[in-house]
PDB file of C-alpha atoms in Angstrom:
ATOM      1  CA  UNK U   1      -0.282  -0.030  -0.042  1.00  0.00           C
ATOM      2  CA  UNK U   2       0.997   3.536  -0.289  1.00  0.00           C
ATOM      3  CA  UNK U   3       2.637   5.675   2.533  1.00  0.00           C
ATOM      4  CA  UNK U   4       1.229   9.122   3.264  1.00  0.00           C
ATOM      5  CA  UNK U   5       1.971   9.835   6.944  1.00  0.00           C
ATOM      6  CA  UNK U   6       1.204   9.293  10.321  1.00  0.00           C
ATOM      7  CA  UNK U   7      -2.247   9.920  11.736  1.00  0.00           C
ATOM      8  CA  UNK U   8      -3.383   8.498   8.675  1.00  0.00           C
ATOM      9  CA  UNK U   9      -2.395  11.257   6.273  1.00  0.00           C
ATOM     10  CA  UNK U  10      -2.507  13.617   9.385  1.00  0.00           C
ATOM     11  CA  UNK U  11       0.959  13.295  10.887  1.00  0.00           C
ATOM     12  CA  UNK U  12       4.320  13.063   9.104  1.00  0.00           C
ATOM     13  CA  UNK U  13       4.770  12.717   5.236  1.00  0.00           C
ATOM     14  CA  UNK U  14       6.000   9.675   3.413  1.00  0.00           C
ATOM     15  CA  UNK U  15       5.475   8.192  -0.045  1.00  0.00           C
ATOM     16  CA  UNK U  16       3.095  10.107  -2.399  1.00  0.00           C
ATOM     17  CA  UNK U  17      -0.197   8.184  -2.542  1.00  0.00           C
ATOM     18  CA  UNK U  18      -2.149   7.206  -5.402  1.00  0.00           C
ATOM     19  CA  UNK U  19      -4.567  10.201  -6.851  1.00  0.00           C
ATOM     20  CA  UNK U  20      -8.484   9.198  -6.567  1.00  0.00           C
ATOM     21  CA  UNK U  21     -11.143  11.042  -8.875  1.00  0.00           C
ATOM     22  CA  UNK U  22     -13.607   9.664  -6.810  1.00  0.00           C
ATOM     23  CA  UNK U  23     -14.728  13.037  -5.532  1.00  0.00           C
ATOM     24  CA  UNK U  24     -14.685  15.347  -8.793  1.00  0.00           C
ATOM     25  CA  UNK U  25     -16.650  12.545 -10.275  1.00  0.00           C
ATOM     26  CA  UNK U  26     -19.256  12.690  -7.730  1.00  0.00           C
ATOM     27  CA  UNK U  27     -19.375  16.367  -7.945  1.00  0.00           C
ATOM     28  CA  UNK U  28     -19.624  16.686 -11.845  1.00  0.00           C
ATOM     29  CA  UNK U  29     -22.344  14.191 -11.715  1.00  0.00           C
ATOM     30  CA  UNK U  30     -24.452  16.775  -9.134  1.00  0.00           C
ATOM     31  CA  UNK U  31     -23.630  19.190 -11.256  1.00  0.00           C
ATOM     32  CA  UNK U  32     -25.210  17.842 -14.241  1.00  0.00           C
ATOM     33  CA  UNK U  33     -28.126  16.703 -12.478  1.00  0.00           C
ATOM     34  CA  UNK U  34     -28.745  20.054 -10.810  1.00  0.00           C
ATOM     35  CA  UNK U  35     -28.428  21.835 -13.935  1.00  0.00           C
ATOM     36  CA  UNK U  36     -30.372  19.601 -15.812  1.00  0.00           C
ATOM     37  CA  UNK U  37     -33.457  20.132 -13.109  1.00  0.00           C
ATOM     38  CA  UNK U  38     -32.761  23.867 -13.872  1.00  0.00           C
ATOM     39  CA  UNK U  39     -31.533  24.725 -10.509  1.00  0.00           C
ATOM     40  CA  UNK U  40     -28.975  27.666  -9.617  1.00  0.00           C
ATOM     41  CA  UNK U  41     -26.417  26.854  -6.879  1.00  0.00           C
ATOM     42  CA  UNK U  42     -28.094  28.920  -4.214  1.00  0.00           C
ATOM     43  CA  UNK U  43     -31.477  27.433  -5.299  1.00  0.00           C
ATOM     44  CA  UNK U  44     -30.363  24.037  -4.943  1.00  0.00           C
ATOM     45  CA  UNK U  45     -28.561  24.804  -1.657  1.00  0.00           C
ATOM     46  CA  UNK U  46     -31.530  26.764  -0.215  1.00  0.00           C
ATOM     47  CA  UNK U  47     -33.465  23.361  -1.063  1.00  0.00           C
ATOM     48  CA  UNK U  48     -31.106  20.986   0.876  1.00  0.00           C
ATOM     49  CA  UNK U  49     -30.113  23.054   3.769  1.00  0.00           C
ATOM     50  CA  UNK U  50     -26.762  24.177   2.452  1.00  0.00           C
ATOM     51  CA  UNK U  51     -24.533  27.231   1.573  1.00  0.00           C
ATOM     52  CA  UNK U  52     -23.974  27.597  -2.115  1.00  0.00           C
ATOM     53  CA  UNK U  53     -20.104  27.769  -1.341  1.00  0.00           C
ATOM     54  CA  UNK U  54     -21.046  24.130   0.259  1.00  0.00           C
ATOM     55  CA  UNK U  55     -22.687  23.244  -3.002  1.00  0.00           C
ATOM     56  CA  UNK U  56     -19.577  24.581  -5.461  1.00  0.00           C
ATOM     57  CA  UNK U  57     -17.353  22.482  -3.361  1.00  0.00           C
ATOM     58  CA  UNK U  58     -18.989  19.141  -3.831  1.00  0.00           C
ATOM     59  CA  UNK U  59     -19.547  19.743  -7.091  1.00  0.00           C
ATOM     60  CA  UNK U  60     -16.047  20.626  -7.828  1.00  0.00           C
ATOM     61  CA  UNK U  61     -14.593  17.650  -5.658  1.00  0.00           C
ATOM     62  CA  UNK U  62     -13.092  19.600  -3.093  1.00  0.00           C
ATOM     63  CA  UNK U  63     -15.493  18.617  -0.461  1.00  0.00           C
ATOM     64  CA  UNK U  64     -16.616  15.377   0.688  1.00  0.00           C
ATOM     65  CA  UNK U  65     -20.385  15.700   1.188  1.00  0.00           C
ATOM     66  CA  UNK U  66     -21.575  13.806   4.032  1.00  0.00           C
ATOM     67  CA  UNK U  67     -24.837  11.668   4.318  1.00  0.00           C
ATOM     68  CA  UNK U  68     -27.380  14.782   4.970  1.00  0.00           C
ATOM     69  CA  UNK U  69     -26.492  16.047   2.097  1.00  0.00           C
ATOM     70  CA  UNK U  70     -26.990  12.772  -0.068  1.00  0.00           C
ATOM     71  CA  UNK U  71     -29.655  12.074   1.606  1.00  0.00           C
ATOM     72  CA  UNK U  72     -31.178  15.713   0.732  1.00  0.00           C
ATOM     73  CA  UNK U  73     -30.242  15.757  -2.621  1.00  0.00           C
ATOM     74  CA  UNK U  74     -31.601  12.611  -4.071  1.00  0.00           C
ATOM     75  CA  UNK U  75     -34.984  13.692  -3.933  1.00  0.00           C
ATOM     76  CA  UNK U  76     -34.365  16.870  -5.564  1.00  0.00           C
ATOM     77  CA  UNK U  77     -32.394  15.877  -7.924  1.00  0.00           C
ATOM     78  CA  UNK U  78     -34.561  13.084  -9.481  1.00  0.00           C
ATOM     79  CA  UNK U  79     -34.523  10.755  -7.123  1.00  0.00           C
ATOM     80  CA  UNK U  80     -32.963   8.111  -9.192  1.00  0.00           C
ATOM     81  CA  UNK U  81     -30.782   7.018  -6.151  1.00  0.00           C
ATOM     82  CA  UNK U  82     -27.527   7.560  -8.366  1.00  0.00           C
ATOM     83  CA  UNK U  83     -25.780   9.826  -5.610  1.00  0.00           C
ATOM     84  CA  UNK U  84     -26.850   7.394  -2.648  1.00  0.00           C
ATOM     85  CA  UNK U  85     -25.213   4.355  -4.532  1.00  0.00           C
ATOM     86  CA  UNK U  86     -22.198   5.849  -5.315  1.00  0.00           C
ATOM     87  CA  UNK U  87     -21.252   7.960  -1.960  1.00  0.00           C
ATOM     88  CA  UNK U  88     -20.264   4.601  -0.491  1.00  0.00           C
ATOM     89  CA  UNK U  89     -17.591   4.337  -2.802  1.00  0.00           C
ATOM     90  CA  UNK U  90     -16.260   8.037  -2.571  1.00  0.00           C
ATOM     91  CA  UNK U  91     -12.668   8.521  -1.144  1.00  0.00           C
ATOM     92  CA  UNK U  92     -11.225  11.903  -0.341  1.00  0.00           C
ATOM     93  CA  UNK U  93      -8.495  13.408  -2.601  1.00  0.00           C
ATOM     94  CA  UNK U  94      -4.978  12.559  -2.967  1.00  0.00           C
ATOM     95  CA  UNK U  95      -2.666  13.245  -0.446  1.00  0.00           C
ATOM     96  CA  UNK U  96      -4.564  10.733   1.840  1.00  0.00           C
ATOM     97  CA  UNK U  97      -2.774   7.231   1.950  1.00  0.00           C
ATOM     98  CA  UNK U  98      -5.230   4.292   0.386  1.00  0.00           C
ATOM     99  CA  UNK U  99      -5.785   2.519   3.845  1.00  0.00           C
ATOM    100  CA  UNK U 100      -6.817   5.695   5.502  1.00  0.00           C
ATOM    101  CA  UNK U 101      -9.624   6.782   3.164  1.00  0.00           C
ATOM    102  CA  UNK U 102     -11.636   3.569   4.508  1.00  0.00           C
ATOM    103  CA  UNK U 103     -11.412   5.527   7.706  1.00  0.00           C
ATOM    104  CA  UNK U 104     -12.157   8.820   6.758  1.00  0.00           C
ATOM    105  CA  UNK U 105     -15.232   7.577   4.586  1.00  0.00           C
ATOM    106  CA  UNK U 106     -16.524   6.595   8.557  1.00  0.00           C
ATOM    107  CA  UNK U 107     -14.837   9.695   9.950  1.00  0.00           C
ATOM    108  CA  UNK U 108     -17.376  11.832   7.706  1.00  0.00           C
ATOM    109  CA  UNK U 109     -20.580  10.245   9.246  1.00  0.00           C
ATOM    110  CA  UNK U 110     -19.127   9.679  12.659  1.00  0.00           C
ATOM    111  CA  UNK U 111     -21.122  11.236  15.915  1.00  0.00           C
ATOM    112  CA  UNK U 112     -18.178  10.588  18.156  1.00  0.00           C
ATOM    113  CA  UNK U 113     -14.671  11.051  17.392  1.00  0.00           C
ATOM    114  CA  UNK U 114     -11.705  10.212  19.599  1.00  0.00           C
ATOM    115  CA  UNK U 115      -7.975  10.666  19.314  1.00  0.00           C
ATOM    116  CA  UNK U 116      -4.843   9.753  21.118  1.00  0.00           C
ATOM    117  CA  UNK U 117      -1.393  10.546  19.792  1.00  0.00           C
ATOM    118  CA  UNK U 118       2.045  10.275  20.742  1.00  0.00           C
ATOM    119  CA  UNK U 119       4.048  11.136  17.826  1.00  0.00           C
ATOM    120  CA  UNK U 120       2.845  14.408  16.416  1.00  0.00           C
ATOM    121  CA  UNK U 121      -0.212  17.030  16.816  1.00  0.00           C
ATOM    122  CA  UNK U 122      -3.154  15.163  15.407  1.00  0.00           C
ATOM    123  CA  UNK U 123      -4.198  16.863  11.599  1.00  0.00           C
ATOM    124  CA  UNK U 124      -7.778  17.689  12.832  1.00  0.00           C
ATOM    125  CA  UNK U 125      -5.464  20.384  14.907  1.00  0.00           C
ATOM    126  CA  UNK U 126      -2.390  20.826  13.062  1.00  0.00           C
ATOM    127  CA  UNK U 127      -2.256  24.478  11.412  1.00  0.00           C
ATOM    128  CA  UNK U 128      -0.675  24.572   8.131  1.00  0.00           C
ATOM    129  CA  UNK U 129       2.924  25.879   8.764  1.00  0.00           C
ATOM    130  CA  UNK U 130       3.074  22.968  11.415  1.00  0.00           C
ATOM    131  CA  UNK U 131       1.715  20.405   8.894  1.00  0.00           C
ATOM    132  CA  UNK U 132       4.099  21.499   6.156  1.00  0.00           C
ATOM    133  CA  UNK U 133       7.151  21.571   8.701  1.00  0.00           C
ATOM    134  CA  UNK U 134       6.010  17.946   9.462  1.00  0.00           C
ATOM    135  CA  UNK U 135       5.652  16.653   5.714  1.00  0.00           C
ATOM    136  CA  UNK U 136       8.836  18.019   5.116  1.00  0.00           C
ATOM    137  CA  UNK U 137      10.435  16.109   7.771  1.00  0.00           C
ATOM    138  CA  UNK U 138      10.294  13.064   7.204  1.00  0.00           C
ATOM    139  CA  UNK U 139      11.881  11.014   4.408  1.00  0.00           C
ATOM    140  CA  UNK U 140      11.411  10.750   1.229  1.00  0.00           C
ATOM    141  CA  UNK U 141      12.672  13.877   0.511  1.00  0.00           C
ATOM    142  CA  UNK U 142       8.863  15.410  -1.264  1.00  0.00           C
ATOM    143  CA  UNK U 143       8.972  18.305  -4.052  1.00  0.00           C
ATOM    144  CA  UNK U 144       6.931  21.135  -3.671  1.00  0.00           C
ATOM    145  CA  UNK U 145       3.444  20.008  -5.154  1.00  0.00           C
ATOM    146  CA  UNK U 146       3.609  16.409  -3.330  1.00  0.00           C
ATOM    147  CA  UNK U 147       4.092  18.530   0.214  1.00  0.00           C
ATOM    148  CA  UNK U 148       0.886  20.993  -0.858  1.00  0.00           C
ATOM    149  CA  UNK U 149      -1.066  17.710  -1.784  1.00  0.00           C
ATOM    150  CA  UNK U 150      -0.427  16.378   1.337  1.00  0.00           C
ATOM    151  CA  UNK U 151      -0.650  19.612   3.990  1.00  0.00           C
ATOM    152  CA  UNK U 152      -4.218  20.239   1.955  1.00  0.00           C
ATOM    153  CA  UNK U 153      -5.433  17.004   2.189  1.00  0.00           C
ATOM    154  CA  UNK U 154      -4.661  17.189   5.984  1.00  0.00           C
ATOM    155  CA  UNK U 155      -6.615  20.780   6.698  1.00  0.00           C
ATOM    156  CA  UNK U 156      -9.511  19.371   4.162  1.00  0.00           C
ATOM    157  CA  UNK U 157     -10.362  17.021   7.127  1.00  0.00           C
ATOM    158  CA  UNK U 158     -10.684  20.148   9.333  1.00  0.00           C
ATOM    159  CA  UNK U 159     -13.602  20.757   7.742  1.00  0.00           C
ATOM    160  CA  UNK U 160     -15.162  17.989  10.468  1.00  0.00           C
ATOM    161  CA  UNK U 161     -15.303  20.488  13.253  1.00  0.00           C
ATOM    162  CA  UNK U 162     -17.907  22.374  10.989  1.00  0.00           C
ATOM    163  CA  UNK U 163     -20.004  19.598  10.617  1.00  0.00           C
ATOM    164  CA  UNK U 164     -23.835  19.826  11.643  1.00  0.00           C
ATOM    165  CA  UNK U 165     -24.844  18.088  13.660  1.00  0.00           C
ATOM    166  CA  UNK U 166     -21.605  18.228  15.357  1.00  0.00           C
ATOM    167  CA  UNK U 167     -19.181  15.546  16.080  1.00  0.00           C
ATOM    168  CA  UNK U 168     -18.126  15.129  19.904  1.00  0.00           C
ATOM    169  CA  UNK U 169     -14.762  15.281  20.009  1.00  0.00           C
ATOM    170  CA  UNK U 170     -12.048  14.063  22.320  1.00  0.00           C
ATOM    171  CA  UNK U 171      -8.194  14.417  22.100  1.00  0.00           C
ATOM    172  CA  UNK U 172      -5.197  13.006  24.260  1.00  0.00           C
ATOM    173  CA  UNK U 173      -2.173  14.474  23.223  1.00  0.00           C
ATOM    174  CA  UNK U 174       1.376  13.631  24.603  1.00  0.00           C
ATOM    175  CA  UNK U 175       3.299  17.057  26.220  1.00  0.00           C
ATOM    176  CA  UNK U 176       6.450  16.509  24.642  1.00  0.00           C
ATOM    177  CA  UNK U 177       4.337  17.034  21.033  1.00  0.00           C
ATOM    178  CA  UNK U 178       3.776  20.459  22.247  1.00  0.00           C
ATOM    179  CA  UNK U 179       7.391  21.227  23.662  1.00  0.00           C
ATOM    180  CA  UNK U 180       9.435  19.624  20.920  1.00  0.00           C
ATOM    181  CA  UNK U 181       9.839  22.715  19.241  1.00  0.00           C
ATOM    182  CA  UNK U 182       8.612  21.306  15.624  1.00  0.00           C
ATOM    183  CA  UNK U 183       9.149  23.791  12.632  1.00  0.00           C
ATOM    184  CA  UNK U 184      10.277  26.564  15.100  1.00  0.00           C
ATOM    185  CA  UNK U 185       9.212  28.907  17.517  1.00  0.00           C
ATOM    186  CA  UNK U 186       6.904  30.736  15.546  1.00  0.00           C
ATOM    187  CA  UNK U 187       5.324  27.951  14.304  1.00  0.00           C
ATOM    188  CA  UNK U 188       4.563  26.310  17.950  1.00  0.00           C
ATOM    189  CA  UNK U 189       3.229  30.058  19.242  1.00  0.00           C
ATOM    190  CA  UNK U 190       0.993  29.847  16.113  1.00  0.00           C
ATOM    191  CA  UNK U 191       0.276  25.903  17.002  1.00  0.00           C
ATOM    192  CA  UNK U 192       0.030  26.732  20.465  1.00  0.00           C
ATOM    193  CA  UNK U 193      -2.903  29.159  20.107  1.00  0.00           C
ATOM    194  CA  UNK U 194      -4.997  27.023  17.646  1.00  0.00           C
ATOM    195  CA  UNK U 195      -4.851  24.413  20.195  1.00  0.00           C
ATOM    196  CA  UNK U 196      -6.316  26.699  23.043  1.00  0.00           C
ATOM    197  CA  UNK U 197      -9.015  28.195  20.394  1.00  0.00           C
ATOM    198  CA  UNK U 198     -10.159  24.564  19.928  1.00  0.00           C
ATOM    199  CA  UNK U 199     -10.107  23.547  23.087  1.00  0.00           C
ATOM    200  CA  UNK U 200     -12.860  25.882  24.551  1.00  0.00           C
ATOM    201  CA  UNK U 201     -14.991  24.876  21.733  1.00  0.00           C
ATOM    202  CA  UNK U 202     -18.166  23.342  23.299  1.00  0.00           C
ATOM    203  CA  UNK U 203     -17.803  20.019  21.236  1.00  0.00           C
ATOM    204  CA  UNK U 204     -14.019  19.510  21.618  1.00  0.00           C
ATOM    205  CA  UNK U 205     -12.222  18.064  24.549  1.00  0.00           C
ATOM    206  CA  UNK U 206      -8.578  18.639  24.557  1.00  0.00           C
ATOM    207  CA  UNK U 207      -6.283  16.700  27.745  1.00  0.00           C
ATOM    208  CA  UNK U 208      -2.314  16.824  27.637  1.00  0.00           C
ATOM    209  CA  UNK U 209      -1.202  13.581  28.922  1.00  0.00           C
ATOM    210  CA  UNK U 210       2.118  14.436  31.527  1.00  0.00           C
ATOM    211  CA  UNK U 211       5.346  13.972  31.175  1.00  0.00           C
ATOM    212  CA  UNK U 212       5.936  11.661  33.889  1.00  0.00           C
ATOM    213  CA  UNK U 213       2.852   9.518  33.584  1.00  0.00           C
ATOM    214  CA  UNK U 214       4.750   5.659  34.682  1.00  0.00           C
ATOM    215  CA  UNK U 215       1.562   3.444  34.671  1.00  0.00           C
ATOM    216  CA  UNK U 216       0.341   4.671  30.749  1.00  0.00           C
ATOM    217  CA  UNK U 217      -2.204   3.280  28.820  1.00  0.00           C
ATOM    218  CA  UNK U 218      -0.839   4.198  25.249  1.00  0.00           C
ATOM    219  CA  UNK U 219       2.578   2.105  25.077  1.00  0.00           C
ATOM    220  CA  UNK U 220       1.469   0.692  22.150  1.00  0.00           C
ATOM    221  CA  UNK U 221       0.792   3.701  20.423  1.00  0.00           C
ATOM    222  CA  UNK U 222      -1.323   6.366  18.481  1.00  0.00           C
ATOM    223  CA  UNK U 223      -5.248   5.027  18.372  1.00  0.00           C
ATOM    224  CA  UNK U 224      -8.414   6.460  16.857  1.00  0.00           C
ATOM    225  CA  UNK U 225     -11.937   5.659  17.737  1.00  0.00           C
ATOM    226  CA  UNK U 226     -14.976   6.760  16.000  1.00  0.00           C
ATOM    227  CA  UNK U 227     -18.983   5.743  16.967  1.00  0.00           C
ATOM    228  CA  UNK U 228     -21.248   5.855  13.684  1.00  0.00           C
ATOM    229  CA  UNK U 229     -24.837   7.027  13.418  1.00  0.00           C
ATOM    230  CA  UNK U 230     -25.714   3.439  14.158  1.00  0.00           C
ATOM    231  CA  UNK U 231     -23.996   3.603  17.468  1.00  0.00           C
ATOM    232  CA  UNK U 232     -21.398   1.197  15.932  1.00  0.00           C
ATOM    233  CA  UNK U 233     -17.889   1.970  17.128  1.00  0.00           C
ATOM    234  CA  UNK U 234     -14.683   1.365  15.034  1.00  0.00           C
ATOM    235  CA  UNK U 235     -10.481   1.585  16.120  1.00  0.00           C
ATOM    236  CA  UNK U 236      -7.956   2.534  13.967  1.00  0.00           C
ATOM    237  CA  UNK U 237      -4.425   1.915  14.209  1.00  0.00           C
ATOM    238  CA  UNK U 238      -1.340   2.681  12.597  1.00  0.00           C
ATOM    239  CA  UNK U 239       2.400   2.267  12.270  1.00  0.00           C
ATOM    240  CA  UNK U 240       5.045   3.740  10.005  1.00  0.00           C
ATOM    241  CA  UNK U 241       4.455   2.089   7.020  1.00  0.00           C
ATOM    242  CA  UNK U 242       0.576   1.261   7.202  1.00  0.00           C
ATOM    243  CA  UNK U 243      -2.548   1.241   8.899  1.00  0.00           C
ATOM    244  CA  UNK U 244      -5.591  -1.047  10.457  1.00  0.00           C
ATOM    245  CA  UNK U 245      -8.924  -0.711  10.927  1.00  0.00           C
ATOM    246  CA  UNK U 246     -10.637  -2.318  13.533  1.00  0.00           C
ATOM    247  CA  UNK U 247     -14.259  -3.005  13.534  1.00  0.00           C
ATOM    248  CA  UNK U 248     -13.797  -6.737  14.982  1.00  0.00           C
ATOM    249  CA  UNK U 249     -16.371  -6.010  18.506  1.00  0.00           C
ATOM    250  CA  UNK U 250     -13.968  -7.726  20.795  1.00  0.00           C
ATOM    251  CA  UNK U 251     -10.601  -5.666  19.441  1.00  0.00           C
ATOM    252  CA  UNK U 252     -12.693  -2.210  19.381  1.00  0.00           C
ATOM    253  CA  UNK U 253     -13.884  -3.260  23.209  1.00  0.00           C
ATOM    254  CA  UNK U 254      -9.786  -3.233  23.934  1.00  0.00           C
ATOM    255  CA  UNK U 255      -9.211  -0.477  22.443  1.00  0.00           C
ATOM    256  CA  UNK U 256     -12.179   1.627  24.084  1.00  0.00           C
ATOM    257  CA  UNK U 257     -10.929   0.409  27.148  1.00  0.00           C
ATOM    258  CA  UNK U 258      -7.183   1.645  26.581  1.00  0.00           C
ATOM    259  CA  UNK U 259      -8.883   5.129  25.673  1.00  0.00           C
ATOM    260  CA  UNK U 260     -10.884   5.436  28.847  1.00  0.00           C
ATOM    261  CA  UNK U 261      -7.556   5.026  31.011  1.00  0.00           C
ATOM    262  CA  UNK U 262      -5.718   7.387  29.198  1.00  0.00           C
ATOM    263  CA  UNK U 263      -8.640  10.308  29.637  1.00  0.00           C
ATOM    264  CA  UNK U 264      -8.319   8.705  33.156  1.00  0.00           C
ATOM    265  CA  UNK U 265      -4.314   9.315  33.121  1.00  0.00           C
ATOM    266  CA  UNK U 266      -4.248  12.755  31.423  1.00  0.00           C
ATOM    267  CA  UNK U 267      -4.674  16.210  32.806  1.00  0.00           C
ATOM    268  CA  UNK U 268      -8.031  17.060  32.379  1.00  0.00           C
ATOM    269  CA  UNK U 269      -9.117  19.849  29.863  1.00  0.00           C
ATOM    270  CA  UNK U 270      -8.812  22.921  32.551  1.00  0.00           C
ATOM    271  CA  UNK U 271      -5.409  21.598  33.436  1.00  0.00           C
ATOM    272  CA  UNK U 272      -4.238  20.726  29.999  1.00  0.00           C
ATOM    273  CA  UNK U 273      -5.361  24.543  28.922  1.00  0.00           C
ATOM    274  CA  UNK U 274      -3.718  26.192  31.930  1.00  0.00           C
ATOM    275  CA  UNK U 275      -0.480  24.056  30.558  1.00  0.00           C
ATOM    276  CA  UNK U 276      -0.945  25.023  26.757  1.00  0.00           C
ATOM    277  CA  UNK U 277      -1.018  28.984  28.258  1.00  0.00           C
ATOM    278  CA  UNK U 278       2.067  28.365  30.563  1.00  0.00           C
ATOM    279  CA  UNK U 279       3.953  27.215  27.177  1.00  0.00           C
ATOM    280  CA  UNK U 280       2.730  29.761  24.915  1.00  0.00           C
ATOM    281  CA  UNK U 281       3.941  32.379  27.497  1.00  0.00           C
ATOM    282  CA  UNK U 282       7.221  30.884  27.461  1.00  0.00           C
ATOM    283  CA  UNK U 283       7.613  31.158  23.480  1.00  0.00           C
TER     284      UNK U 283
END
């Protein structure tokens, strides 16, 4: 499998993944059906409850349509079932590793999303400059087009924060990650400001795992968990050169147990924000 980066396309950079045009194809079909129905983007957006800018992003293949978009668009665009049948086969744009695209399809519909990271700041929390610094740091050497593509894919996932209904996010990150100085002082200042902003969102819980924690449930490495709309849980684990989707109920249960223990071992949200403010002030 092609390798893109740690945290499933959200951390360090690797080999260039294969391209996928599924989003562009889906968007072209939406646009053709909309125009056949004689609707402008604004008119169509009003009917399905999305802005014309979101409609444009979907039609241009720049945005992964969520389930509500597909379900609302179907009757407006003729009720053929084509969009509903095509949606499960969508993958994110080039820049995400092939194995991680399966996770992003689940992630786009998630009601709960939990992430523990011990290597890099999770991609959903990265700034553009931090993402670029991490991508450029890990061999093999990448040209500007490869770097830009991977950074863009990473940042595009952050649209999950804008999704309605909102996702309940939980992040646990190791203290060393906000002390490492990745990209230099300016990059870290911007990153810490961004983490502080995210940490006060109503649907975001951010916890820092202290440096000294002898009894640590995360020794096996980073992990992610999500809850689907039908309340089924999935896990995801990743190593240097590959990732694994976890769907077996017994294995998911083990991953849930580990995350629950990690939560109890990390600083609470208030203390975590205090530490971030302290680190920010020291830069």
